[in-house]
PDB file of C-alpha atoms in Angstrom:
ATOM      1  CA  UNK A   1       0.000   0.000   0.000  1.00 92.00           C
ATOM      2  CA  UNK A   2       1.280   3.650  -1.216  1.00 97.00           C
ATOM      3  CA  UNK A   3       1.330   6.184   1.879  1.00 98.00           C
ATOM      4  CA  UNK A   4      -1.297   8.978   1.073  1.00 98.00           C
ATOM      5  CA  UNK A   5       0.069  11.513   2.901  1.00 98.00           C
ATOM      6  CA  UNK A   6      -3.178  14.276   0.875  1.00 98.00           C
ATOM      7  CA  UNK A   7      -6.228  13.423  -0.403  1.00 98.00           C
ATOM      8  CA  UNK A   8      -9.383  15.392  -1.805  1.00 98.00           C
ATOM      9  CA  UNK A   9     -11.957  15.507  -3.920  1.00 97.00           C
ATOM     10  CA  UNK A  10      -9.671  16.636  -6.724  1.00 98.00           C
ATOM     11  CA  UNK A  11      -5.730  15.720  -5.444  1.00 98.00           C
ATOM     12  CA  UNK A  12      -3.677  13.087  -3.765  1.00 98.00           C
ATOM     13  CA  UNK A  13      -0.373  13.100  -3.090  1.00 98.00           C
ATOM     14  CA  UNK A  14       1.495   9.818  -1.751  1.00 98.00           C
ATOM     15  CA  UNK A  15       4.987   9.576  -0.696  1.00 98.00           C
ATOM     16  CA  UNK A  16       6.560   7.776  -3.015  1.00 98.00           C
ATOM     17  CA  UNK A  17       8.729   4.694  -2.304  1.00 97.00           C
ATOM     18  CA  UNK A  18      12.786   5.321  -3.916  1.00 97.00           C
ATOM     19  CA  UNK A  19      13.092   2.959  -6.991  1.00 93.00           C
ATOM     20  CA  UNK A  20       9.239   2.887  -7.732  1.00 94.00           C
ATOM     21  CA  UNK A  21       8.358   4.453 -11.258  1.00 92.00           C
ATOM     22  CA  UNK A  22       6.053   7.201 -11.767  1.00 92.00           C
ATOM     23  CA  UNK A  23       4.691   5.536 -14.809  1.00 80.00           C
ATOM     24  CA  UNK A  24       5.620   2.141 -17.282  1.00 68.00           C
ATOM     25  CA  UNK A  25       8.516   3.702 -19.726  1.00 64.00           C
ATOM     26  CA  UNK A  26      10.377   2.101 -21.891  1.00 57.00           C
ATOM     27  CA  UNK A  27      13.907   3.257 -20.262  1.00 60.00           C
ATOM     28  CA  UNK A  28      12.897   0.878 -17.808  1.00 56.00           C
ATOM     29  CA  UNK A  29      11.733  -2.706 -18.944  1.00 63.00           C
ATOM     30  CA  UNK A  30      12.650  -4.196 -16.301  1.00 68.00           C
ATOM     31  CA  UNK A  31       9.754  -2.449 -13.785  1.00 61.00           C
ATOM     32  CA  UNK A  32       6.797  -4.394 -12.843  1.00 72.00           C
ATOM     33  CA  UNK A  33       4.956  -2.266 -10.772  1.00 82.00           C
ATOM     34  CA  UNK A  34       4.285   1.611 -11.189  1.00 89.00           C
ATOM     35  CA  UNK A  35       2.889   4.019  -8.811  1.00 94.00           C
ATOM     36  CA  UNK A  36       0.214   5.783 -11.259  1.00 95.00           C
ATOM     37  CA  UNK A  37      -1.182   2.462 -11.463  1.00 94.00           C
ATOM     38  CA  UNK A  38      -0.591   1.102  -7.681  1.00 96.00           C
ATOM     39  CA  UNK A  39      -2.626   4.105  -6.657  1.00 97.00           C
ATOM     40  CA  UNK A  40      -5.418   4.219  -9.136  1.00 96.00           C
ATOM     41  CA  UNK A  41      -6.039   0.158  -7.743  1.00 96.00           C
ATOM     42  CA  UNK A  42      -5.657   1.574  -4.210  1.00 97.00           C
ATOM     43  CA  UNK A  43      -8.097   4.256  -4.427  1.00 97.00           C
ATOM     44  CA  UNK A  44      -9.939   2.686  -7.300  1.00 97.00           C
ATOM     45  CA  UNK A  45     -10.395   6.044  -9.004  1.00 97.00           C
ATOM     46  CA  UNK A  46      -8.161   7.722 -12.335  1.00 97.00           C
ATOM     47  CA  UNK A  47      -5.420   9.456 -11.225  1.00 97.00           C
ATOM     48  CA  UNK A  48      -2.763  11.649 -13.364  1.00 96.00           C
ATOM     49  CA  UNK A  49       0.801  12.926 -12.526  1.00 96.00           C
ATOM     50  CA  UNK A  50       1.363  16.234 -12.698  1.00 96.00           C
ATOM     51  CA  UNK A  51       4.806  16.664 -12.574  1.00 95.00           C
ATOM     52  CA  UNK A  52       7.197  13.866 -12.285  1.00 91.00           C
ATOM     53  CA  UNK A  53      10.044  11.915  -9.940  1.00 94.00           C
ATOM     54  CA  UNK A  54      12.996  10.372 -10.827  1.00 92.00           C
ATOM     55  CA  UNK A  55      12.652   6.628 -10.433  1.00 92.00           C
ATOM     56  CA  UNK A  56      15.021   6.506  -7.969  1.00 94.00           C
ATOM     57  CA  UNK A  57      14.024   9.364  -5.656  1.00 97.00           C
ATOM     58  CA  UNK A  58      11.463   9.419  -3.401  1.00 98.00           C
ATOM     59  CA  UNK A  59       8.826  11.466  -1.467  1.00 98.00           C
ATOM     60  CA  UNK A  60       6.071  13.298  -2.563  1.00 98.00           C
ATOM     61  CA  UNK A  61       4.017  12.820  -6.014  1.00 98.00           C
ATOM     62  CA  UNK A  62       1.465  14.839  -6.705  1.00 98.00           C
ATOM     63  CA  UNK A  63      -1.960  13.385  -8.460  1.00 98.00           C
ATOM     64  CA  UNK A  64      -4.907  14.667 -10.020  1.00 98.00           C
ATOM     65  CA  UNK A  65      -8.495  12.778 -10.641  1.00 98.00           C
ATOM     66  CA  UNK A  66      -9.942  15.477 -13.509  1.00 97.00           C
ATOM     67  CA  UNK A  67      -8.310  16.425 -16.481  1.00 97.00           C
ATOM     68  CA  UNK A  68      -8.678  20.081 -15.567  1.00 97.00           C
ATOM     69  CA  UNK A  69      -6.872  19.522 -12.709  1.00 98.00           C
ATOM     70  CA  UNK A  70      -4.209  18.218 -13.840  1.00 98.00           C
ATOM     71  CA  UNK A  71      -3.724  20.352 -16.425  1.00 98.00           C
ATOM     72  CA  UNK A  72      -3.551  23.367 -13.717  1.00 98.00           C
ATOM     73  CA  UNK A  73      -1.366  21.958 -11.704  1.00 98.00           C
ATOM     74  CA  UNK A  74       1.133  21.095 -14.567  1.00 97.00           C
ATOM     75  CA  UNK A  75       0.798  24.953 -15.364  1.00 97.00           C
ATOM     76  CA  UNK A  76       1.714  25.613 -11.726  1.00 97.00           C
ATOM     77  CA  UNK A  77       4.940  23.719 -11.916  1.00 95.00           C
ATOM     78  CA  UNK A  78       5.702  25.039 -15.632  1.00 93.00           C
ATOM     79  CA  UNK A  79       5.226  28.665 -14.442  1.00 93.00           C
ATOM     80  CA  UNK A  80       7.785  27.758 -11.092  1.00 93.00           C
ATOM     81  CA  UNK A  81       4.413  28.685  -9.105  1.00 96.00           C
ATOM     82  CA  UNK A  82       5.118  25.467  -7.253  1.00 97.00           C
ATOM     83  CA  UNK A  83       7.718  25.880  -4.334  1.00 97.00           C
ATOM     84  CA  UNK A  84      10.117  22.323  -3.970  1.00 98.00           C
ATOM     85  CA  UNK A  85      12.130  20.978  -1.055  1.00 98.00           C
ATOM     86  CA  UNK A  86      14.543  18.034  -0.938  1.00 98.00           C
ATOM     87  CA  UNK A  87      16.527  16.467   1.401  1.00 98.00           C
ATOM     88  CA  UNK A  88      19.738  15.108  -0.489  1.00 98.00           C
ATOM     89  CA  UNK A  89      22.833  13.621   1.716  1.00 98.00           C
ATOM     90  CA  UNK A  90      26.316  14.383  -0.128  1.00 98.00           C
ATOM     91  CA  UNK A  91      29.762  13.599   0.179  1.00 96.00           C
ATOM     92  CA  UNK A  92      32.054  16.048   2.055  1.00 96.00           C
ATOM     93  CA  UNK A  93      30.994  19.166   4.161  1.00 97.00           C
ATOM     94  CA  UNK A  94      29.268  21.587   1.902  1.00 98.00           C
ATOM     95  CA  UNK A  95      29.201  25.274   2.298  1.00 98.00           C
ATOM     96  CA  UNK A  96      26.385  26.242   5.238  1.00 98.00           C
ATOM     97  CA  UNK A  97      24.352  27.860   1.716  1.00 98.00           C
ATOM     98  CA  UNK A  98      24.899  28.366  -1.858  1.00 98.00           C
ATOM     99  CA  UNK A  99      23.223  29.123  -4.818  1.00 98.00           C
ATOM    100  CA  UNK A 100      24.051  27.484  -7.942  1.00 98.00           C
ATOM    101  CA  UNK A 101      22.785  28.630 -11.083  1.00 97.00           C
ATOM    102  CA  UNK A 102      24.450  26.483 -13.933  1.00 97.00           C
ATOM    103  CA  UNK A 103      22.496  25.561 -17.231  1.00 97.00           C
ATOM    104  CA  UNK A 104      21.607  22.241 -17.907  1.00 96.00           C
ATOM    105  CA  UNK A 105      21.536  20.752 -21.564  1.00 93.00           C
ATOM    106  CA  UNK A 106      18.585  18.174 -22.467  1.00 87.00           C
ATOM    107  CA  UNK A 107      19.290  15.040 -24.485  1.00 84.00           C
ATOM    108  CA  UNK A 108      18.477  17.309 -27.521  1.00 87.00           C
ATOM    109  CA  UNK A 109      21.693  19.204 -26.774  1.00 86.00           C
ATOM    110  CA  UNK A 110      19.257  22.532 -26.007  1.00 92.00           C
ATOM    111  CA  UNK A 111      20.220  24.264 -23.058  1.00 94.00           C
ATOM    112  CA  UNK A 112      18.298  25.241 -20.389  1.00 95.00           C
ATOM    113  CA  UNK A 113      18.627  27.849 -17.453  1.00 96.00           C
ATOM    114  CA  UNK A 114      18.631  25.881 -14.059  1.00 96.00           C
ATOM    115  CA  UNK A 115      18.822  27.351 -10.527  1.00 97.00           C
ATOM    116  CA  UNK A 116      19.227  25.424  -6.758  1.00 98.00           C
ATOM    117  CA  UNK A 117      19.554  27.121  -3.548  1.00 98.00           C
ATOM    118  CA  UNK A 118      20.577  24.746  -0.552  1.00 98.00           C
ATOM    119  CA  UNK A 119      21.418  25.392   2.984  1.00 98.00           C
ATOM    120  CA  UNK A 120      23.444  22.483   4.967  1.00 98.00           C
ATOM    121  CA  UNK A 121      21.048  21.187   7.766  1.00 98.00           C
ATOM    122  CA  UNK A 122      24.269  18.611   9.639  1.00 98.00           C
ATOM    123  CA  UNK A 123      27.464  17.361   8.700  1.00 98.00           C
ATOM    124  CA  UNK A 124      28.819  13.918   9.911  1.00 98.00           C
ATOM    125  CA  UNK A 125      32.448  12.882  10.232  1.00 96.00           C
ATOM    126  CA  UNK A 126      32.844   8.637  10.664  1.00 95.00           C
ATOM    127  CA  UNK A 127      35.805   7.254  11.497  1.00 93.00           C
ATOM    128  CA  UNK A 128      35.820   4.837   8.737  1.00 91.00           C
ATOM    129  CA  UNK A 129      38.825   5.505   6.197  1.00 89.00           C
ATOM    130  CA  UNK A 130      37.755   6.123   2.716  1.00 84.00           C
ATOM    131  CA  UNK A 131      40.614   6.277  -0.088  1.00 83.00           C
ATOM    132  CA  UNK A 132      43.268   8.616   0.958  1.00 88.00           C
ATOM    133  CA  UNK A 133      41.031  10.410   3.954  1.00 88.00           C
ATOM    134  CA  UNK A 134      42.042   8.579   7.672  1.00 93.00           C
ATOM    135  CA  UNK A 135      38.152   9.692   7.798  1.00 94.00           C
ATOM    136  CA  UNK A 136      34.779   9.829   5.701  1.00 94.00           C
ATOM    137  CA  UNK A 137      32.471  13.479   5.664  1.00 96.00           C
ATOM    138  CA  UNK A 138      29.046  14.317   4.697  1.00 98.00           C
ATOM    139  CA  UNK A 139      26.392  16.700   4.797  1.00 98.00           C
ATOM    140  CA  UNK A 140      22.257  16.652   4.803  1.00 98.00           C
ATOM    141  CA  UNK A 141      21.189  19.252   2.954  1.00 98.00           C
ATOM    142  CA  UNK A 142      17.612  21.040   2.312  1.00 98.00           C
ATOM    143  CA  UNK A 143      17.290  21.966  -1.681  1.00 98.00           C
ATOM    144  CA  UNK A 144      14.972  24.197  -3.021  1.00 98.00           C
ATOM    145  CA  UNK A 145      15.446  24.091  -6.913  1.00 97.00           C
ATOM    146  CA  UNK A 146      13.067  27.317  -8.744  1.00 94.00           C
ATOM    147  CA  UNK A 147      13.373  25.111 -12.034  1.00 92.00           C
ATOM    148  CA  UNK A 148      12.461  21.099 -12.487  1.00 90.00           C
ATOM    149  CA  UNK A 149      15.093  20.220 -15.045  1.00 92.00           C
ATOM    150  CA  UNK A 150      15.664  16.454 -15.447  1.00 91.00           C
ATOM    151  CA  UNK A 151      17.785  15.342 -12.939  1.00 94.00           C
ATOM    152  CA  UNK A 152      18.684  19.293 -12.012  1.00 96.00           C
ATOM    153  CA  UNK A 153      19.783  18.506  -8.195  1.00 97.00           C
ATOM    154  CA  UNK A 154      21.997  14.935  -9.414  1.00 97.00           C
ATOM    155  CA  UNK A 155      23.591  17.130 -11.609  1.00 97.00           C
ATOM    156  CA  UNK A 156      23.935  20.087  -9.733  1.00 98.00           C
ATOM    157  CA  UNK A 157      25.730  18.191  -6.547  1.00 98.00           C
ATOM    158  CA  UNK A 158      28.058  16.555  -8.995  1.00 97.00           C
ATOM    159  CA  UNK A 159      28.937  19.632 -10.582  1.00 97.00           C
ATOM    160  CA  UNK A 160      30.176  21.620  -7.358  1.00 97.00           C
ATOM    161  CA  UNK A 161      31.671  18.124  -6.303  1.00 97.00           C
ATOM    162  CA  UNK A 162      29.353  17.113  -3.724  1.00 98.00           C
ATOM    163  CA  UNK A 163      27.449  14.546  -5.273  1.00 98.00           C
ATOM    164  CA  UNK A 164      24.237  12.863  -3.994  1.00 98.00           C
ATOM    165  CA  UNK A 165      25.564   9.492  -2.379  1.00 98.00           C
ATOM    166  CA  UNK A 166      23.631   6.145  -3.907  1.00 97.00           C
ATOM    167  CA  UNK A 167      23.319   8.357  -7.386  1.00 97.00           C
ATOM    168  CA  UNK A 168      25.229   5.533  -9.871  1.00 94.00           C
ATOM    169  CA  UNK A 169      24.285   7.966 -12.907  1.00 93.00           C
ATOM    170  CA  UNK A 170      26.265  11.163 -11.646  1.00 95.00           C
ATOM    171  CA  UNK A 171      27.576  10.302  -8.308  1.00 93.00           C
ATOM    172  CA  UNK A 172      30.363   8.661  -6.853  1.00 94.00           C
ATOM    173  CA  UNK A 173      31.333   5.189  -7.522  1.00 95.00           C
ATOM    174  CA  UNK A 174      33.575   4.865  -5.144  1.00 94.00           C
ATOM    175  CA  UNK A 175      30.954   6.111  -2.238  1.00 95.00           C
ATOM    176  CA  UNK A 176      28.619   4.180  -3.693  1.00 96.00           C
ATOM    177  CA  UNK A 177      30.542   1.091  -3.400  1.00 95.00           C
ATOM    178  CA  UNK A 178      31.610   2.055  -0.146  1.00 94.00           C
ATOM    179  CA  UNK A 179      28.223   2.300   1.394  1.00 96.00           C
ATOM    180  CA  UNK A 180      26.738  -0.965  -0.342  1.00 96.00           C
ATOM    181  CA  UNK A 181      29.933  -2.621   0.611  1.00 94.00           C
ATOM    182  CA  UNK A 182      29.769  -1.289   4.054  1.00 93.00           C
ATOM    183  CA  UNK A 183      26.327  -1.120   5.000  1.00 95.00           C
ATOM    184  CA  UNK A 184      24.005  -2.745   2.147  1.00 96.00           C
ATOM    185  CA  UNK A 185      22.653   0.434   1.116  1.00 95.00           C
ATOM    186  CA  UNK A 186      21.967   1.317  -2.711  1.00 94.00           C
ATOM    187  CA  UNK A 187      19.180   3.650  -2.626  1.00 96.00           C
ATOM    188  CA  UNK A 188      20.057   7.003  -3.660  1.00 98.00           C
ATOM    189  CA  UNK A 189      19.529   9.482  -0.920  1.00 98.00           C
ATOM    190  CA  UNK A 190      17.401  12.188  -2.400  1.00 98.00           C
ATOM    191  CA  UNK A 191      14.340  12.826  -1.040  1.00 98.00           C
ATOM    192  CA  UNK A 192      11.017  15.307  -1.941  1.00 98.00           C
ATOM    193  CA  UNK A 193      10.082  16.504   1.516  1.00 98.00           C
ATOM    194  CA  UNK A 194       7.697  19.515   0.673  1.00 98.00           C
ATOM    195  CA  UNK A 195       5.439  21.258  -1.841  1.00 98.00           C
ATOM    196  CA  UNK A 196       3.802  24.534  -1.529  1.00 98.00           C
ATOM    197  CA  UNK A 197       1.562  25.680  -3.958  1.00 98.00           C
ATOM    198  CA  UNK A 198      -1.964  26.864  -4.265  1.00 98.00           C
ATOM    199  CA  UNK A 199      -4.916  24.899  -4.775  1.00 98.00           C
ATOM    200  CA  UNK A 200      -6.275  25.066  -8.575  1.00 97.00           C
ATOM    201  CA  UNK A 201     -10.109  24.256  -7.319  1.00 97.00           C
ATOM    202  CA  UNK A 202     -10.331  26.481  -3.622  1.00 97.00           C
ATOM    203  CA  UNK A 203      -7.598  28.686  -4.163  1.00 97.00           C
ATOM    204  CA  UNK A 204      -6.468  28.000  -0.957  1.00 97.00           C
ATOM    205  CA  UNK A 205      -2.750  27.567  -0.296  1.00 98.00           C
ATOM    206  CA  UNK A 206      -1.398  24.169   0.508  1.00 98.00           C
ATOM    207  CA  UNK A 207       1.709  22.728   2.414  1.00 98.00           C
ATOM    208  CA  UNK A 208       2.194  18.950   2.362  1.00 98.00           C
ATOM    209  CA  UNK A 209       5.435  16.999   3.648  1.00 98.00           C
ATOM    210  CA  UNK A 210       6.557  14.122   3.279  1.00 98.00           C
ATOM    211  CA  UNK A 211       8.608  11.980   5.811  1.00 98.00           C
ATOM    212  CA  UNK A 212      11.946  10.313   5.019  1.00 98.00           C
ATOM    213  CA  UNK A 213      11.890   6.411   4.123  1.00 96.00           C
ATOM    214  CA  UNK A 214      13.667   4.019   6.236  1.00 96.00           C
ATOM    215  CA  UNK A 215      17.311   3.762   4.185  1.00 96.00           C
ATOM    216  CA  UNK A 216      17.250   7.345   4.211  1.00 98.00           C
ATOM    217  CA  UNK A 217      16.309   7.187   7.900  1.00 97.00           C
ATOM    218  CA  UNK A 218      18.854   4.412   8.396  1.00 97.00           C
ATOM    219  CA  UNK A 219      21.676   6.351   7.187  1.00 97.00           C
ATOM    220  CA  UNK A 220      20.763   9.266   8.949  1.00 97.00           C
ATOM    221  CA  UNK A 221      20.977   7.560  11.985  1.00 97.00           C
ATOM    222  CA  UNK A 222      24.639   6.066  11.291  1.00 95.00           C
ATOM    223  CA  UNK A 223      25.727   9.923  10.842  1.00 97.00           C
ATOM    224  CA  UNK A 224      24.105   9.969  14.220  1.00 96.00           C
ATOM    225  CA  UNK A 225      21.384  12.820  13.036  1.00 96.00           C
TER     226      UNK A 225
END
């Protein structure tokens, strides 16, 4: 069963399990089960996306049962009338805030404006030797990306060198065998915790969160957070 952290009569928003598709694609074969469908059996109702999640990040997905809904709220997000938070974990000790504004290209080679703002929430230092270091640092960040380019905040924390730990795509390798190596953990440690935005139906403004899953919590409890 999906956790429905919102329902109406015209949303629902669940908090989506990391490595759970939004939707079948054909990037990914090798996926049985999809959450578009998993709810709509749940709830026993049509539901639409209307915005997306990378397959392996989780947290909150937003759903719509009407057309005109959806349609809305996908103006919303295209208009950056939608305010995002993540929680991401990262190798090293990043800055206490920074703003990174660095343009991202699609697979079409157009390039488009992209813009994150995080401030570091903790920083952990193990005493577990990685590579050259006697010790191994990281950070858990809050993200708040004003554009929803495909993969923006993967790419973003590998591009100042602080890359999202568990992300095989653009992380570290080395981390990432480190930590599945060390503690069995593979998921990749991004997380949607919040949405603001305002209802397209009442026009009232909403707020929804969305707790951390248990790897994320697991690892936040070896950095002793």
């Amino acid at each position: 069963m999906l956790e429905i952290v919102y329902q109406d009569e015209h949303l629902i928003a669940i908090n989506k399990p990391h490595g759970l598709l939004v939707h079948r694609s054909s990037i990914a074969s090798d996926a049985k089960e999809f959450a578009l469908q998993l709810l709509r059996d749940q709830v026993n109702r049509h539901v639409s996306p209307v915005h997306r999640l990378d397959r392996k990040t989780g947290g909150l997905l937003l759903f719509a049962f009407e057309k005109e809904v959806e349609v809305a709220m996908q103006q919303q997000f295209m208009n950056g009338e939608v305010q995002k938070k993540y929680l991401a974990i990262l190798r090293g000790y990043t800055p206490d805030q920074l703003d990174i504004d660095y343009p991202l290209a699609k697979e079409n080679g157009t390039v488009q404006e992209a813009f994150t703002a995080f401030v570091t929430l903790k920083r952990a230092e193990l005493d577990i030797a990685f590579g050259k270091h006697p010790t191994s640092r990281y950070s858990l960040v809050e993200a708040s990306p004003t554009t929803g380019r495909m993969h923006q905040l993967r790419k973003h924390f590998a591009h100042i060198f602080y890359p999202i730990i568990g992300d095989r795509k653009h992380g570290c390798n080395k981390q990432n065998k480190f930590f599945k190596e060390t503690w069995e953990m593979t998921t990749m440690l991004l997380h949607a915790s919040e949405l603001r935005f305002t209802h397209p139906v009442s026009g009232k403004p909403l707020h929804l969160k969305a707790s951390v899953q248990a790897e994320f919590l697991r690892v936040m409890e070896l950095m002793k957070w």
